[in-house]
Protein backbone atom coordinates (compact mmCIF):
# COMPACT_ATOMS: atom_id res chain seq x y z
CA UNK A 1 0.00 0.00 0.00
CA UNK A 2 1.14 3.54 -0.74
CA UNK A 3 1.68 5.75 2.27
CA UNK A 4 -0.34 8.94 1.97
CA UNK A 5 -0.09 12.21 3.90
CA UNK A 6 -3.01 14.65 3.72
CA UNK A 7 -2.53 18.40 4.04
CA UNK A 8 -5.54 20.39 5.27
CA UNK A 9 -6.48 23.87 6.46
CA UNK A 10 -10.01 23.35 7.77
CA UNK A 11 -12.75 20.83 8.48
CA UNK A 12 -11.13 18.13 6.38
CA UNK A 13 -14.17 16.37 4.97
CA UNK A 14 -12.17 15.22 1.94
CA UNK A 15 -9.44 13.96 4.28
CA UNK A 16 -12.13 12.03 6.22
CA UNK A 17 -13.39 10.49 2.98
CA UNK A 18 -9.88 9.27 2.14
CA UNK A 19 -9.51 7.87 5.68
CA UNK A 20 -12.82 6.00 5.33
CA UNK A 21 -11.85 4.60 1.93
CA UNK A 22 -8.47 3.49 3.25
CA UNK A 23 -10.18 1.36 5.91
CA UNK A 24 -11.11 -1.13 3.20
CA UNK A 25 -8.57 -3.92 2.92
CA UNK A 26 -8.45 -3.67 -0.87
CA UNK A 27 -7.88 0.10 -1.02
CA UNK A 28 -4.34 0.66 -2.38
CA UNK A 29 -3.36 3.47 0.02
CA UNK A 30 -3.16 4.08 3.74
CA UNK A 31 -3.33 7.49 5.42
CA UNK A 32 -0.23 7.80 7.58
CA UNK A 33 -0.30 11.49 8.52
CA UNK A 34 -2.52 14.56 8.52
CA UNK A 35 -0.84 17.95 8.62
CA UNK A 36 -2.62 21.30 8.98
CA UNK A 37 -1.18 24.78 8.53
CA UNK A 38 -3.61 26.05 11.17
CA UNK A 39 -3.71 24.90 14.78
CA UNK A 40 -7.53 25.15 14.87
CA UNK A 41 -8.20 23.08 11.72
CA UNK A 42 -11.20 20.91 12.63
CA UNK A 43 -9.87 17.99 10.63
CA UNK A 44 -6.97 17.49 13.04
CA UNK A 45 -9.30 16.32 15.79
CA UNK A 46 -11.15 14.03 13.38
CA UNK A 47 -7.88 12.43 12.26
CA UNK A 48 -6.68 12.14 15.84
CA UNK A 49 -9.86 10.28 16.82
CA UNK A 50 -9.17 7.87 13.95
CA UNK A 51 -5.76 7.17 15.44
CA UNK A 52 -3.88 8.90 12.64
CA UNK A 53 -0.87 11.05 13.56
CA UNK A 54 -2.23 14.57 13.10
CA UNK A 55 -0.15 17.66 13.65
CA UNK A 56 -0.40 21.39 13.12
CA UNK A 57 2.52 23.15 11.49
CA UNK A 58 1.16 26.71 11.57
CA UNK A 59 2.65 28.89 8.86
CA UNK A 60 2.39 31.84 11.25
CA UNK A 61 5.05 30.24 13.45
CA UNK A 62 7.64 30.56 10.68
CA UNK A 63 9.49 33.64 9.49
CA UNK A 64 9.24 32.71 5.82
CA UNK A 65 7.34 30.51 3.41
CA UNK A 66 10.44 28.45 2.71
CA UNK A 67 11.04 27.74 6.40
CA UNK A 68 7.41 26.67 6.82
CA UNK A 69 7.63 24.41 3.77
CA UNK A 70 10.88 22.92 5.06
CA UNK A 71 9.08 21.97 8.28
CA UNK A 72 6.18 20.43 6.34
CA UNK A 73 8.64 18.55 4.12
CA UNK A 74 10.48 17.21 7.16
CA UNK A 75 7.17 15.93 8.56
CA UNK A 76 6.36 14.24 5.23
CA UNK A 77 9.75 12.53 5.18
CA UNK A 78 9.35 11.52 8.82
CA UNK A 79 5.97 9.95 7.95
CA UNK A 80 7.63 8.15 5.01
CA UNK A 81 4.90 9.47 2.73
CA UNK A 82 4.87 8.23 -0.87
CA UNK A 83 2.00 10.49 -1.95
CA UNK A 84 0.75 13.87 -0.66
CA UNK A 85 -2.91 14.82 -0.99
CA UNK A 86 -3.87 18.47 -0.65
CA UNK A 87 -7.43 18.57 0.68
CA UNK A 88 -8.66 22.09 1.25
CA UNK A 89 -5.05 23.17 1.88
CA UNK A 90 -5.30 26.91 1.37
CA UNK A 91 -1.62 27.70 0.84
CA UNK A 92 0.12 28.24 -2.46
CA UNK A 93 2.96 25.72 -2.70
CA UNK A 94 6.31 27.00 -3.94
CA UNK A 95 7.77 25.61 -7.19
CA UNK A 96 10.62 24.07 -5.16
CA UNK A 97 8.20 22.14 -2.95
CA UNK A 98 6.15 21.07 -5.97
CA UNK A 99 9.30 19.84 -7.74
CA UNK A 100 10.17 17.59 -4.80
CA UNK A 101 6.80 15.85 -5.11
CA UNK A 102 6.34 15.90 -8.86
CA UNK A 103 3.83 13.27 -9.93
CA UNK A 104 3.20 12.39 -6.28
CA UNK A 105 1.19 15.38 -5.08
CA UNK A 106 -2.57 15.62 -5.73
CA UNK A 107 -5.05 18.43 -5.17
CA UNK A 108 -8.83 18.70 -5.26
CA UNK A 109 -10.31 21.88 -6.68
CA UNK A 110 -14.02 22.75 -6.53
CA UNK A 111 -14.59 23.44 -10.23
CA UNK A 112 -14.31 21.69 -13.57
CA UNK A 113 -10.80 22.83 -14.43
CA UNK A 114 -9.52 24.60 -16.43
CA UNK A 115 -12.56 26.76 -15.61
CA UNK A 116 -12.64 28.85 -12.43
CA UNK A 117 -9.18 28.61 -10.91
CA UNK A 118 -8.44 30.27 -7.58
CA UNK A 119 -10.95 31.16 -4.90
CA UNK A 120 -14.75 31.58 -4.84
CA UNK A 121 -15.26 29.01 -7.57
CA UNK A 122 -19.00 28.66 -6.95
CA UNK A 123 -19.54 32.41 -7.22
CA UNK A 124 -17.43 32.34 -10.38
CA UNK A 125 -19.59 29.56 -11.85
CA UNK A 126 -22.86 31.36 -11.07
CA UNK A 127 -21.44 34.59 -12.46
CA UNK A 128 -20.41 32.85 -15.69
CA UNK A 129 -23.86 31.27 -16.03
CA UNK A 130 -22.61 27.72 -16.67
CA UNK A 131 -25.25 24.99 -16.32
CA UNK A 132 -22.80 22.32 -15.14
CA UNK A 133 -20.13 22.68 -12.47
CA UNK A 134 -18.14 20.17 -10.43
CA UNK A 135 -14.78 19.20 -9.04
CA UNK A 136 -11.37 18.16 -10.31
CA UNK A 137 -8.54 16.11 -8.83
CA UNK A 138 -5.23 16.87 -10.53
CA UNK A 139 -1.49 16.45 -10.11
CA UNK A 140 0.04 19.55 -8.55
CA UNK A 141 2.37 21.54 -10.79
CA UNK A 142 3.94 24.96 -10.36
CA UNK A 143 0.92 26.73 -11.90
CA UNK A 144 -1.98 27.25 -9.51
CA UNK A 145 -4.86 24.81 -10.14
CA UNK A 146 -3.11 23.95 -13.37
CA UNK A 147 -1.78 20.39 -13.28
CA UNK A 148 -2.77 17.32 -15.34
CA UNK A 149 -6.29 16.12 -14.55
CA UNK A 150 -6.82 12.71 -12.92
CA UNK A 151 -10.59 12.71 -12.29
CA UNK A 152 -13.57 15.04 -12.56
CA UNK A 153 -17.24 14.87 -11.62
CA UNK A 154 -19.93 17.23 -12.90
CA UNK A 155 -23.07 18.37 -11.10
CA UNK A 156 -25.95 20.45 -12.48
CA UNK A 157 -26.37 24.12 -11.69
CA UNK A 158 -30.02 24.61 -10.71
CA UNK A 159 -32.30 27.61 -10.96
CA UNK A 160 -32.10 29.68 -7.81
CA UNK A 161 -28.77 28.23 -6.70
CA UNK A 162 -26.74 30.28 -4.24
CA UNK A 163 -22.96 29.77 -3.95
CA UNK A 164 -23.60 27.78 -0.74
CA UNK A 165 -26.13 25.48 -2.37
CA UNK A 166 -23.75 24.86 -5.25
CA UNK A 167 -20.81 24.30 -2.88
CA UNK A 168 -22.80 21.59 -1.04
CA UNK A 169 -23.73 19.84 -4.28
CA UNK A 170 -20.11 19.90 -5.46
CA UNK A 171 -18.78 18.72 -2.07
CA UNK A 172 -21.17 15.77 -2.22
CA UNK A 173 -19.24 14.47 -5.26
CA UNK A 174 -15.76 15.59 -4.14
CA UNK A 175 -15.30 12.76 -1.66
CA UNK A 176 -15.93 9.97 -4.14
CA UNK A 177 -13.89 11.73 -6.82
CA UNK A 178 -10.85 12.12 -4.57
CA UNK A 179 -11.12 8.52 -3.35
CA UNK A 180 -11.20 7.27 -6.94
CA UNK A 181 -8.35 9.52 -8.11
CA UNK A 182 -6.05 8.57 -5.24
CA UNK A 183 -6.70 4.87 -5.91
CA UNK A 184 -5.73 5.34 -9.58
CA UNK A 185 -2.47 7.05 -8.61
CA UNK A 186 -1.65 4.62 -5.79
CA UNK A 187 -2.15 1.67 -8.17
CA UNK A 188 0.03 3.31 -10.82
CA UNK A 189 -2.96 3.46 -13.19
CA UNK A 190 -2.72 7.25 -13.51
CA UNK A 191 0.82 8.53 -13.92
CA UNK A 192 2.08 12.04 -14.66
CA UNK A 193 4.35 12.00 -17.71
CA UNK A 194 5.57 14.99 -19.75
CA UNK A 195 2.95 17.24 -18.18
CA UNK A 196 0.04 14.88 -18.98
CA UNK A 197 -1.77 12.16 -17.07
CA UNK A 198 -1.22 8.80 -18.68
CA UNK A 199 -3.90 6.24 -17.80
CA UNK A 200 -3.63 2.45 -17.98
CA UNK A 201 -5.77 -0.50 -16.84
C1 LIG B 1 -13.27 21.61 -0.71
O1 LIG B 1 -14.45 22.05 -1.35
C2 LIG B 1 -12.10 21.69 -1.65
O2 LIG B 1 -12.43 21.35 -2.97
C3 LIG B 1 -11.73 23.14 -1.54
O3 LIG B 1 -11.87 23.44 -0.18
C4 LIG B 1 -12.86 22.60 0.39
C5 LIG B 1 -12.26 21.89 1.59
O4 LIG B 1 -13.23 21.17 2.29
N1 LIG B 1 -10.41 23.39 -2.01
C6 LIG B 1 -10.01 24.55 -2.52
O5 LIG B 1 -10.75 25.51 -2.63
C7 LIG B 1 -8.57 24.58 -2.97
N2 LIG B 1 -8.25 25.86 -3.50
P1 LIG B 1 -12.81 20.02 3.29
O6 LIG B 1 -11.82 20.65 4.27
O7 LIG B 1 -14.08 19.64 3.97
O8 LIG B 1 -12.20 18.90 2.49
mmCIF file of C-alpha atoms and ligand atoms in Angstrom:
data_model
loop_
_atom_site.group_PDB
_atom_site.id
_atom_site.type_symbol
_atom_site.label_atom_id
_atom_site.label_comp_id
_atom_site.label_asym_id
_atom_site.label_seq_id
_atom_site.Cartn_x
_atom_site.Cartn_y
_atom_site.Cartn_z
ATOM 1 C CA UNK A 1 0.000 0.000 0.000
ATOM 2 C CA UNK A 2 1.141 3.536 -0.741
ATOM 3 C CA UNK A 3 1.681 5.748 2.274
ATOM 4 C CA UNK A 4 -0.340 8.940 1.968
ATOM 5 C CA UNK A 5 -0.094 12.208 3.905
ATOM 6 C CA UNK A 6 -3.009 14.649 3.716
ATOM 7 C CA UNK A 7 -2.531 18.401 4.040
ATOM 8 C CA UNK A 8 -5.537 20.388 5.267
ATOM 9 C CA UNK A 9 -6.475 23.865 6.459
ATOM 10 C CA UNK A 10 -10.011 23.351 7.771
ATOM 11 C CA UNK A 11 -12.753 20.834 8.481
ATOM 12 C CA UNK A 12 -11.128 18.129 6.377
ATOM 13 C CA UNK A 13 -14.172 16.370 4.970
ATOM 14 C CA UNK A 14 -12.166 15.224 1.939
ATOM 15 C CA UNK A 15 -9.439 13.961 4.276
ATOM 16 C CA UNK A 16 -12.126 12.031 6.216
ATOM 17 C CA UNK A 17 -13.390 10.490 2.982
ATOM 18 C CA UNK A 18 -9.878 9.265 2.142
ATOM 19 C CA UNK A 19 -9.505 7.872 5.677
ATOM 20 C CA UNK A 20 -12.820 6.004 5.330
ATOM 21 C CA UNK A 21 -11.851 4.595 1.925
ATOM 22 C CA UNK A 22 -8.469 3.494 3.251
ATOM 23 C CA UNK A 23 -10.178 1.361 5.912
ATOM 24 C CA UNK A 24 -11.108 -1.133 3.202
ATOM 25 C CA UNK A 25 -8.574 -3.923 2.918
ATOM 26 C CA UNK A 26 -8.449 -3.673 -0.867
ATOM 27 C CA UNK A 27 -7.876 0.104 -1.025
ATOM 28 C CA UNK A 28 -4.337 0.665 -2.385
ATOM 29 C CA UNK A 29 -3.362 3.467 0.019
ATOM 30 C CA UNK A 30 -3.156 4.080 3.740
ATOM 31 C CA UNK A 31 -3.331 7.491 5.424
ATOM 32 C CA UNK A 32 -0.229 7.803 7.585
ATOM 33 C CA UNK A 33 -0.300 11.494 8.520
ATOM 34 C CA UNK A 34 -2.520 14.558 8.515
ATOM 35 C CA UNK A 35 -0.843 17.954 8.620
ATOM 36 C CA UNK A 36 -2.617 21.302 8.979
ATOM 37 C CA UNK A 37 -1.181 24.779 8.525
ATOM 38 C CA UNK A 38 -3.606 26.045 11.166
ATOM 39 C CA UNK A 39 -3.715 24.898 14.784
ATOM 40 C CA UNK A 40 -7.529 25.147 14.868
ATOM 41 C CA UNK A 41 -8.204 23.079 11.720
ATOM 42 C CA UNK A 42 -11.202 20.908 12.634
ATOM 43 C CA UNK A 43 -9.869 17.991 10.632
ATOM 44 C CA UNK A 44 -6.966 17.489 13.039
ATOM 45 C CA UNK A 45 -9.300 16.320 15.786
ATOM 46 C CA UNK A 46 -11.147 14.030 13.383
ATOM 47 C CA UNK A 47 -7.882 12.428 12.259
ATOM 48 C CA UNK A 48 -6.682 12.136 15.838
ATOM 49 C CA UNK A 49 -9.862 10.280 16.824
ATOM 50 C CA UNK A 50 -9.172 7.875 13.949
ATOM 51 C CA UNK A 51 -5.762 7.166 15.436
ATOM 52 C CA UNK A 52 -3.884 8.895 12.643
ATOM 53 C CA UNK A 53 -0.871 11.046 13.560
ATOM 54 C CA UNK A 54 -2.231 14.568 13.104
ATOM 55 C CA UNK A 55 -0.147 17.661 13.647
ATOM 56 C CA UNK A 56 -0.395 21.387 13.122
ATOM 57 C CA UNK A 57 2.520 23.153 11.487
ATOM 58 C CA UNK A 58 1.155 26.711 11.568
ATOM 59 C CA UNK A 59 2.655 28.895 8.861
ATOM 60 C CA UNK A 60 2.394 31.836 11.245
ATOM 61 C CA UNK A 61 5.050 30.238 13.450
ATOM 62 C CA UNK A 62 7.644 30.565 10.684
ATOM 63 C CA UNK A 63 9.492 33.636 9.491
ATOM 64 C CA UNK A 64 9.243 32.709 5.822
ATOM 65 C CA UNK A 65 7.337 30.514 3.406
ATOM 66 C CA UNK A 66 10.442 28.446 2.708
ATOM 67 C CA UNK A 67 11.036 27.735 6.405
ATOM 68 C CA UNK A 68 7.406 26.666 6.815
ATOM 69 C CA UNK A 69 7.630 24.411 3.770
ATOM 70 C CA UNK A 70 10.882 22.917 5.061
ATOM 71 C CA UNK A 71 9.079 21.969 8.276
ATOM 72 C CA UNK A 72 6.181 20.426 6.339
ATOM 73 C CA UNK A 73 8.644 18.554 4.123
ATOM 74 C CA UNK A 74 10.479 17.209 7.163
ATOM 75 C CA UNK A 75 7.171 15.930 8.562
ATOM 76 C CA UNK A 76 6.356 14.243 5.235
ATOM 77 C CA UNK A 77 9.747 12.525 5.182
ATOM 78 C CA UNK A 78 9.347 11.522 8.816
ATOM 79 C CA UNK A 79 5.970 9.948 7.950
ATOM 80 C CA UNK A 80 7.634 8.150 5.009
ATOM 81 C CA UNK A 81 4.898 9.473 2.727
ATOM 82 C CA UNK A 82 4.866 8.232 -0.868
ATOM 83 C CA UNK A 83 1.996 10.491 -1.952
ATOM 84 C CA UNK A 84 0.751 13.868 -0.659
ATOM 85 C CA UNK A 85 -2.912 14.824 -0.987
ATOM 86 C CA UNK A 86 -3.870 18.474 -0.649
ATOM 87 C CA UNK A 87 -7.430 18.574 0.683
ATOM 88 C CA UNK A 88 -8.659 22.093 1.246
ATOM 89 C CA UNK A 89 -5.051 23.174 1.881
ATOM 90 C CA UNK A 90 -5.298 26.908 1.369
ATOM 91 C CA UNK A 91 -1.618 27.704 0.844
ATOM 92 C CA UNK A 92 0.118 28.236 -2.461
ATOM 93 C CA UNK A 93 2.956 25.721 -2.700
ATOM 94 C CA UNK A 94 6.315 27.003 -3.942
ATOM 95 C CA UNK A 95 7.768 25.612 -7.192
ATOM 96 C CA UNK A 96 10.616 24.068 -5.158
ATOM 97 C CA UNK A 97 8.197 22.139 -2.947
ATOM 98 C CA UNK A 98 6.152 21.075 -5.971
ATOM 99 C CA UNK A 99 9.305 19.838 -7.743
ATOM 100 C CA UNK A 100 10.175 17.586 -4.805
ATOM 101 C CA UNK A 101 6.803 15.853 -5.106
ATOM 102 C CA UNK A 102 6.337 15.899 -8.863
ATOM 103 C CA UNK A 103 3.827 13.270 -9.931
ATOM 104 C CA UNK A 104 3.202 12.394 -6.276
ATOM 105 C CA UNK A 105 1.185 15.385 -5.075
ATOM 106 C CA UNK A 106 -2.565 15.624 -5.734
ATOM 107 C CA UNK A 107 -5.053 18.430 -5.167
ATOM 108 C CA UNK A 108 -8.830 18.704 -5.263
ATOM 109 C CA UNK A 109 -10.311 21.880 -6.681
ATOM 110 C CA UNK A 110 -14.025 22.750 -6.529
ATOM 111 C CA UNK A 111 -14.586 23.442 -10.231
ATOM 112 C CA UNK A 112 -14.312 21.694 -13.570
ATOM 113 C CA UNK A 113 -10.800 22.834 -14.435
ATOM 114 C CA UNK A 114 -9.519 24.603 -16.428
ATOM 115 C CA UNK A 115 -12.556 26.763 -15.608
ATOM 116 C CA UNK A 116 -12.637 28.846 -12.432
ATOM 117 C CA UNK A 117 -9.184 28.608 -10.905
ATOM 118 C CA UNK A 118 -8.444 30.275 -7.582
ATOM 119 C CA UNK A 119 -10.950 31.159 -4.897
ATOM 120 C CA UNK A 120 -14.747 31.581 -4.836
ATOM 121 C CA UNK A 121 -15.260 29.007 -7.568
ATOM 122 C CA UNK A 122 -19.004 28.660 -6.948
ATOM 123 C CA UNK A 123 -19.542 32.414 -7.222
ATOM 124 C CA UNK A 124 -17.434 32.343 -10.385
ATOM 125 C CA UNK A 125 -19.588 29.560 -11.855
ATOM 126 C CA UNK A 126 -22.858 31.361 -11.067
ATOM 127 C CA UNK A 127 -21.442 34.589 -12.459
ATOM 128 C CA UNK A 128 -20.411 32.847 -15.687
ATOM 129 C CA UNK A 129 -23.861 31.272 -16.035
ATOM 130 C CA UNK A 130 -22.612 27.720 -16.674
ATOM 131 C CA UNK A 131 -25.247 24.992 -16.315
ATOM 132 C CA UNK A 132 -22.797 22.320 -15.142
ATOM 133 C CA UNK A 133 -20.129 22.681 -12.472
ATOM 134 C CA UNK A 134 -18.141 20.171 -10.427
ATOM 135 C CA UNK A 135 -14.784 19.203 -9.044
ATOM 136 C CA UNK A 136 -11.367 18.159 -10.312
ATOM 137 C CA UNK A 137 -8.542 16.110 -8.830
ATOM 138 C CA UNK A 138 -5.225 16.870 -10.530
ATOM 139 C CA UNK A 139 -1.494 16.453 -10.111
ATOM 140 C CA UNK A 140 0.040 19.550 -8.554
ATOM 141 C CA UNK A 141 2.368 21.540 -10.789
ATOM 142 C CA UNK A 142 3.944 24.965 -10.360
ATOM 143 C CA UNK A 143 0.924 26.729 -11.899
ATOM 144 C CA UNK A 144 -1.981 27.251 -9.508
ATOM 145 C CA UNK A 145 -4.865 24.805 -10.137
ATOM 146 C CA UNK A 146 -3.112 23.955 -13.367
ATOM 147 C CA UNK A 147 -1.781 20.385 -13.279
ATOM 148 C CA UNK A 148 -2.769 17.324 -15.336
ATOM 149 C CA UNK A 149 -6.286 16.117 -14.550
ATOM 150 C CA UNK A 150 -6.818 12.708 -12.925
ATOM 151 C CA UNK A 151 -10.587 12.712 -12.289
ATOM 152 C CA UNK A 152 -13.574 15.041 -12.559
ATOM 153 C CA UNK A 153 -17.240 14.867 -11.621
ATOM 154 C CA UNK A 154 -19.932 17.226 -12.902
ATOM 155 C CA UNK A 155 -23.067 18.366 -11.102
ATOM 156 C CA UNK A 156 -25.952 20.453 -12.478
ATOM 157 C CA UNK A 157 -26.374 24.119 -11.692
ATOM 158 C CA UNK A 158 -30.017 24.611 -10.715
ATOM 159 C CA UNK A 159 -32.296 27.614 -10.965
ATOM 160 C CA UNK A 160 -32.097 29.680 -7.813
ATOM 161 C CA UNK A 161 -28.773 28.232 -6.698
ATOM 162 C CA UNK A 162 -26.739 30.280 -4.243
ATOM 163 C CA UNK A 163 -22.964 29.768 -3.946
ATOM 164 C CA UNK A 164 -23.600 27.782 -0.744
ATOM 165 C CA UNK A 165 -26.125 25.477 -2.373
ATOM 166 C CA UNK A 166 -23.752 24.858 -5.247
ATOM 167 C CA UNK A 167 -20.811 24.301 -2.881
ATOM 168 C CA UNK A 168 -22.798 21.592 -1.041
ATOM 169 C CA UNK A 169 -23.729 19.843 -4.278
ATOM 170 C CA UNK A 170 -20.108 19.897 -5.459
ATOM 171 C CA UNK A 171 -18.782 18.719 -2.070
ATOM 172 C CA UNK A 172 -21.172 15.769 -2.224
ATOM 173 C CA UNK A 173 -19.240 14.466 -5.255
ATOM 174 C CA UNK A 174 -15.756 15.588 -4.145
ATOM 175 C CA UNK A 175 -15.305 12.761 -1.661
ATOM 176 C CA UNK A 176 -15.930 9.967 -4.143
ATOM 177 C CA UNK A 177 -13.894 11.735 -6.823
ATOM 178 C CA UNK A 178 -10.846 12.121 -4.574
ATOM 179 C CA UNK A 179 -11.116 8.516 -3.352
ATOM 180 C CA UNK A 180 -11.205 7.269 -6.944
ATOM 181 C CA UNK A 181 -8.353 9.521 -8.107
ATOM 182 C CA UNK A 182 -6.053 8.566 -5.240
ATOM 183 C CA UNK A 183 -6.700 4.872 -5.913
ATOM 184 C CA UNK A 184 -5.732 5.340 -9.582
ATOM 185 C CA UNK A 185 -2.467 7.045 -8.610
ATOM 186 C CA UNK A 186 -1.651 4.621 -5.786
ATOM 187 C CA UNK A 187 -2.146 1.674 -8.172
ATOM 188 C CA UNK A 188 0.029 3.309 -10.820
ATOM 189 C CA UNK A 189 -2.963 3.462 -13.193
ATOM 190 C CA UNK A 190 -2.720 7.245 -13.509
ATOM 191 C CA UNK A 191 0.818 8.529 -13.924
ATOM 192 C CA UNK A 192 2.075 12.037 -14.659
ATOM 193 C CA UNK A 193 4.353 12.002 -17.707
ATOM 194 C CA UNK A 194 5.565 14.994 -19.750
ATOM 195 C CA UNK A 195 2.947 17.239 -18.177
ATOM 196 C CA UNK A 196 0.044 14.879 -18.979
ATOM 197 C CA UNK A 197 -1.768 12.163 -17.068
ATOM 198 C CA UNK A 198 -1.225 8.796 -18.677
ATOM 199 C CA UNK A 199 -3.902 6.236 -17.800
ATOM 200 C CA UNK A 200 -3.629 2.449 -17.976
ATOM 201 C CA UNK A 201 -5.772 -0.498 -16.837
HETATM 202 C C1 LIG B 1 -13.273 21.612 -0.710
HETATM 203 O O1 LIG B 1 -14.449 22.049 -1.345
HETATM 204 C C2 LIG B 1 -12.100 21.685 -1.647
HETATM 205 O O2 LIG B 1 -12.426 21.349 -2.968
HETATM 206 C C3 LIG B 1 -11.732 23.144 -1.537
HETATM 207 O O3 LIG B 1 -11.866 23.445 -0.183
HETATM 208 C C4 LIG B 1 -12.862 22.599 0.393
HETATM 209 C C5 LIG B 1 -12.261 21.895 1.585
HETATM 210 O O4 LIG B 1 -13.229 21.166 2.286
HETATM 211 N N1 LIG B 1 -10.410 23.389 -2.009
HETATM 212 C C6 LIG B 1 -10.010 24.551 -2.519
HETATM 213 O O5 LIG B 1 -10.746 25.511 -2.629
HETATM 214 C C7 LIG B 1 -8.567 24.583 -2.966
HETATM 215 N N2 LIG B 1 -8.247 25.862 -3.498
HETATM 216 P P1 LIG B 1 -12.810 20.024 3.289
HETATM 217 O O6 LIG B 1 -11.821 20.652 4.270
HETATM 218 O O7 LIG B 1 -14.080 19.638 3.969
HETATM 219 O O8 LIG B 1 -12.198 18.900 2.493
#
